[in-house]
XYZ file of C-alpha atoms in Angstrom:
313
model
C 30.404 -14.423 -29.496
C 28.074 -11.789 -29.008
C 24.743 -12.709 -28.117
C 21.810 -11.576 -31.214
C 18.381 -12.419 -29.725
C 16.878 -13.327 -26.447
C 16.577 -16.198 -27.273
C 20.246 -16.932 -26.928
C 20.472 -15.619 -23.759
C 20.320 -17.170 -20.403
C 20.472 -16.597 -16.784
C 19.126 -13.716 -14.666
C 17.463 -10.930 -16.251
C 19.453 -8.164 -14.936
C 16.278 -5.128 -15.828
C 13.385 -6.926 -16.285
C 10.415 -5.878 -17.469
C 9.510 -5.197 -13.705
C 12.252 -1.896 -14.057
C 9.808 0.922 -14.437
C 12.245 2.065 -17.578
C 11.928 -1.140 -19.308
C 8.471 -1.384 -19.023
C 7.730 2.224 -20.224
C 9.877 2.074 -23.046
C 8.674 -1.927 -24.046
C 5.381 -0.846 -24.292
C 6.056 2.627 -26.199
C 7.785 0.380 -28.545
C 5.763 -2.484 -28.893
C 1.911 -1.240 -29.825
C 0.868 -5.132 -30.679
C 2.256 -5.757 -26.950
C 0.806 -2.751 -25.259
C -2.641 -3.774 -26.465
C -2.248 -7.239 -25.927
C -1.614 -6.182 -22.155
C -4.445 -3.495 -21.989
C -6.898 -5.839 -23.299
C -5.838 -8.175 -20.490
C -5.849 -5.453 -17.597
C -9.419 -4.335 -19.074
C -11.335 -7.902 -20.279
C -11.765 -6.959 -23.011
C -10.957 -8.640 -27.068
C -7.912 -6.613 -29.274
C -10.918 -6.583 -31.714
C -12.423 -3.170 -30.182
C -9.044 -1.035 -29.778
C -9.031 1.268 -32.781
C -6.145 3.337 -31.600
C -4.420 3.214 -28.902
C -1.640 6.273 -27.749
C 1.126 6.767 -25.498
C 0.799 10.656 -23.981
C 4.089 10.232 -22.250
C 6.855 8.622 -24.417
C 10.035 8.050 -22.825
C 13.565 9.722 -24.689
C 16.074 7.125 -23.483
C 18.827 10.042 -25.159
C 17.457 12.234 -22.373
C 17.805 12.789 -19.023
C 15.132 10.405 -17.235
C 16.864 9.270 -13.877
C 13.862 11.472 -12.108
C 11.063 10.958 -13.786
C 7.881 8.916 -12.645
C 7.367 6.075 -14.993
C 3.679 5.735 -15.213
C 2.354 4.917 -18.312
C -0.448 7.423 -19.726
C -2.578 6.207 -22.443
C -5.645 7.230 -24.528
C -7.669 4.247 -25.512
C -9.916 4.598 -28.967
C -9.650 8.202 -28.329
C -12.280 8.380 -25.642
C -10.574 6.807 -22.076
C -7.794 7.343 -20.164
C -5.355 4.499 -18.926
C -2.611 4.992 -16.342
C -0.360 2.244 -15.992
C 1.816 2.701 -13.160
C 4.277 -0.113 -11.600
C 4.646 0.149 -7.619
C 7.510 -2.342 -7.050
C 8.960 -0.412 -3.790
C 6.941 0.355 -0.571
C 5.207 3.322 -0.112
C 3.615 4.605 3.302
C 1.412 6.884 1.835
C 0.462 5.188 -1.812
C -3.166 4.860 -1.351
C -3.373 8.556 -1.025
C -0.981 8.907 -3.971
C -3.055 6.545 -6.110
C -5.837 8.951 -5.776
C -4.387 11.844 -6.873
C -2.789 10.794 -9.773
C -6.271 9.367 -10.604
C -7.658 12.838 -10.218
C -4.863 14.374 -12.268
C -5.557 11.809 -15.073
C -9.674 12.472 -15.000
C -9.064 16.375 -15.064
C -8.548 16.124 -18.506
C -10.614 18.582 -19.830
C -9.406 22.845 -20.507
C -10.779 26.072 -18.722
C -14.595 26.472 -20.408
C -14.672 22.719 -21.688
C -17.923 21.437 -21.346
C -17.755 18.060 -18.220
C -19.127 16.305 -20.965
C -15.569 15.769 -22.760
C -14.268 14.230 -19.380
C -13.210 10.672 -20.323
C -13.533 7.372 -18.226
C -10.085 7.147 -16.264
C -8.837 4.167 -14.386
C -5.213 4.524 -12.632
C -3.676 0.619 -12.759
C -1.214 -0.524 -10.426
C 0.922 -3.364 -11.176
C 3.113 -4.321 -8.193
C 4.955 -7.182 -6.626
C 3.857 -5.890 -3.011
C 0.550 -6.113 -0.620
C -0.358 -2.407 -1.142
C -3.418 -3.000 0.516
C -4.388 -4.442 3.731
C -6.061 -7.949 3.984
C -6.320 -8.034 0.398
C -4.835 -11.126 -1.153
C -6.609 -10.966 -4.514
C -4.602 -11.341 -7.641
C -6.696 -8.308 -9.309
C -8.901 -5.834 -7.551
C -10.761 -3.157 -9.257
C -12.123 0.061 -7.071
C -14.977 2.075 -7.946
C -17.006 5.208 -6.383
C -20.069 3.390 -4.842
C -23.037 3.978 -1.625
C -22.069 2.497 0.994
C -25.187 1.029 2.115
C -26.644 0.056 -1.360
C -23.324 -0.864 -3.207
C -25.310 1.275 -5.891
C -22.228 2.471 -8.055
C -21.838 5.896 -8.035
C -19.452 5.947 -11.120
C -18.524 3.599 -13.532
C -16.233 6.306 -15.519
C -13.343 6.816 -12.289
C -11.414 4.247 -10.665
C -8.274 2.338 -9.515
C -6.994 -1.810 -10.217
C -4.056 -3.223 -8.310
C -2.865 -6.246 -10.119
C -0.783 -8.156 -6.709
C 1.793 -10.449 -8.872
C 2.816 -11.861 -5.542
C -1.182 -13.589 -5.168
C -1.016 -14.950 -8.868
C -2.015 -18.232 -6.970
C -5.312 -16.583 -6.453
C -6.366 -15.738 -9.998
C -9.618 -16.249 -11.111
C -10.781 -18.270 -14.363
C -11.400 -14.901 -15.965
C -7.865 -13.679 -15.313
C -6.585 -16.671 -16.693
C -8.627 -16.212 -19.682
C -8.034 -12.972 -20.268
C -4.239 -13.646 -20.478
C -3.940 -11.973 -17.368
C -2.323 -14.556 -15.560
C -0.048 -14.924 -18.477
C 0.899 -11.501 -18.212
C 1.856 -11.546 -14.405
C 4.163 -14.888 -15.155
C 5.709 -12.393 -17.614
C 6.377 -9.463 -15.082
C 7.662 -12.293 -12.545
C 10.111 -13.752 -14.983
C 13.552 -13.111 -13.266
C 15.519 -15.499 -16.011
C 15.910 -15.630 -19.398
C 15.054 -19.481 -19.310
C 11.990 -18.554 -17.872
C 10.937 -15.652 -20.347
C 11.660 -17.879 -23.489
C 9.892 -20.174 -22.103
C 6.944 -18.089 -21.574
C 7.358 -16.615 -25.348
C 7.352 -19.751 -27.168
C 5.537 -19.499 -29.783
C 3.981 -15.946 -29.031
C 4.834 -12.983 -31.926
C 4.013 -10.539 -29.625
C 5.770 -11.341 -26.726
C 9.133 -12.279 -28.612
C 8.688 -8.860 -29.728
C 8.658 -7.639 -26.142
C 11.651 -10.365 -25.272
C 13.950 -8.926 -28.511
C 13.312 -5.263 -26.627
C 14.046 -6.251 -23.086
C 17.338 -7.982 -24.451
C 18.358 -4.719 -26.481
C 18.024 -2.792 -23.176
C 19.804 -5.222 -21.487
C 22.689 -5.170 -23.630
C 23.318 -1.738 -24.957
C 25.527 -0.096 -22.988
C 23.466 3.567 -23.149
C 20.867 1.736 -21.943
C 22.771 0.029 -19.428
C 23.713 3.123 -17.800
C 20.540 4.477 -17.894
C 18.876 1.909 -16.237
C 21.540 1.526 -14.116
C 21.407 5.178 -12.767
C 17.608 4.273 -12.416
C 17.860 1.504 -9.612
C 20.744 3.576 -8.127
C 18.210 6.484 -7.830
C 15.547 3.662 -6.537
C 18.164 2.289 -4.367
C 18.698 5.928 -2.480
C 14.854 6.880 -2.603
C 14.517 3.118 -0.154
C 17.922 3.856 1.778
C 16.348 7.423 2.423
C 12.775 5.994 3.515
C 14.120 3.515 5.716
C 16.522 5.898 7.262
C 13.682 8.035 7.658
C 11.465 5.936 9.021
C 13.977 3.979 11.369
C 14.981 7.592 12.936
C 11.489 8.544 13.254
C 11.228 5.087 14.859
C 14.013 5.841 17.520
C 12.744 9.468 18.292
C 9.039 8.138 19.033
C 10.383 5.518 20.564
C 12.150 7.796 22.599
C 9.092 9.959 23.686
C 7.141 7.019 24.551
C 10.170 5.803 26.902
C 9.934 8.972 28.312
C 6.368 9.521 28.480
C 6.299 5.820 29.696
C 8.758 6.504 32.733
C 6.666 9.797 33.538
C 3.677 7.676 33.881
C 4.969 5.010 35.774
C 6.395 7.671 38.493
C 2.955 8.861 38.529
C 1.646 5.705 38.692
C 4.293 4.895 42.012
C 3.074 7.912 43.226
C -0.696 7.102 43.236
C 0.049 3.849 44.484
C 1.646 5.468 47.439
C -0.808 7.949 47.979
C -3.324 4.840 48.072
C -1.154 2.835 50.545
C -0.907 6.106 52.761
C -4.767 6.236 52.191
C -5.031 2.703 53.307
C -3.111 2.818 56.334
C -5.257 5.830 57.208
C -8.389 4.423 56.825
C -7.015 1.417 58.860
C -5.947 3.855 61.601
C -9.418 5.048 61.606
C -10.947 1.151 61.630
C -8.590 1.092 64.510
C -9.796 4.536 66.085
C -13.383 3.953 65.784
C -13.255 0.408 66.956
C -11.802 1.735 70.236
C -14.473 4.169 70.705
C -16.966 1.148 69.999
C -15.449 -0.454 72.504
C -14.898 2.714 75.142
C -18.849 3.273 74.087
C -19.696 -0.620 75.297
C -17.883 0.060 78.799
C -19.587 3.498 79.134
C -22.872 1.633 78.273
C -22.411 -0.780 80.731
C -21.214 1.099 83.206
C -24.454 3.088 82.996
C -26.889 0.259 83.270
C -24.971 -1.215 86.202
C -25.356 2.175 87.737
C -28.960 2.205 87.070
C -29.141 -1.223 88.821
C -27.392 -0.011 91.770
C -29.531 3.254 92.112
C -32.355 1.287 91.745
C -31.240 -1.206 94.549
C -30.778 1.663 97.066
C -34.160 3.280 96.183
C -36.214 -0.888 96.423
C -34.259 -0.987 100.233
C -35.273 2.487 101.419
C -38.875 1.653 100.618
């Protein structure tokens, strides 16, 4: 019998709404869901967002195996929102992160006044630790002096949402659904996302579109060719890195045997160095020595001159 909702499915979610497809084309789909989520991610109530618009809708008909899968949206026609999921490991993605934040805030045209520049944040949602000794569930970066912690800029900036430190939410994130929302992303069963949906219009809504791409076989292959294409961009980086591992590991062998010959050599040239300065201990104690017997042979000759001259008197 074929399966009509998610709701009658069960067992793994095989694209979840962690696949950077899914996700993109959930939320392009879903508006009530998309600004249930952006409200979350921002703090703020679904009361204030007057419009909210995807800039860079997904064609699932088209070719999309290559694309990056950030999500770029205009919120109330006067800020910028990238959402971008980062569930793959990434060397360099702190300097990425910063220049697609650039790319986003250079919104304006050629002669356009700096006054229609819009307030841009970049959001990262990811399952890894991105950043170093960071274990918060949802950081937010701003521009700032670095002595006063006077913010520079309110307008530019960058949130990494860590769905692996959900154990360190706050009571805001909680109340802000954001907590909610990362249980969502970490849902890996269909048990678990009904569960999660009970009850909830909106995220039924999201469930009934996950399923669809789950099950249509267009789709299928699609996000299928996706992971594949995620699978070789990994296999590539950790070839890449593991031979750039053995060559540097290679030049420090060598560089480490080069040393330690000079290091044998040094140690010779200060045994030879010792020895020498023994052999001239040895030298100089001798002369000491010869000096002594000279000495003494001098002042016994002085006696014995002396002697003769007392007996001719």
């Amino acid at each position: 019998m074929k399966l009509k909702t998610f709701k009658d499915a069960t067992g793994i979610i095989e694209y979840p709404l962690t696949a950077d497809l899914v996700f993109h084309y959930v939320m392009q789909q879903s508006e009530r869901a998309l600004i249930n989520l952006v409200c979350a991610l921002k703090g703020i109530p679904p009361e204030i967002v007057v419009s909210i618009e995807v800039m860079n809708p997904i064609d699932l008909n088209g070719n999309i195996k290559e694309t990056v899968m950030d999500l770029k949206l205009v919120l109330n026609n006067n800020e910028i929102i990238n959402i971008e999921l980062q569930m793959y490991t990434d060397e360099y993605w702190i300097s990425r992160s910063i220049l697609y934040l650039c790319r986003a805030y250079d919104s304006i045209k050629e002669g356009d006044n700096y006054s229609l520049l819009k307030p841009t944040t970049h959001i990262y949602i990811t399952d890894k630790d991105l950043i170093k000794n960071n274990d918060q569930f949802y950081s937010q970066y701003l521009l700032m002096n670095t002595k006063t912690h006077e913010l520079y800029s309110t307008d530019f900036g960058i949130n990494v949402l860590q769905l692996s430190h959900i154990d360190n939410a706050t009571q805001d994130d909680i109340d802000n659904n954001l907590v909610y929302w990362a249980r969502l992303f970490r849902a890996t069963t269909w048990e678990e996302f009904i569960a999660l949906a009970d009850g909830n219009e909106i995220i039924e809504e999201v469930g009934d579109l996950i399923f669809t791409l789950n099950t249509d076989d267009q789709s299928k292959e699609l996000l299928e060719g996706r992971r594949r294409y995620r699978e070789q961009l990994a296999t590539s980086y950790a070839a890449g890195e593991i031979n750039a591992t053995k060559k540097l590991n290679s030049v420090i062998e060598e560089k480490d045997a080069i040393i330690a010959d000079k290091d044998a050599t040094i140690a010779d040239k200060d045994a030879t160095i010792a020895d020498n300065k023994a052999t001239i201990a040895d030298k100089d104690a001798t002369i000491a020595s010869k000096d002594a017997t000279i000495a003494e042979l001098q002042a016994r000759i002085k006696e014995l001159e002396k002697s003769n001259d007392d007996s001719k008197a």
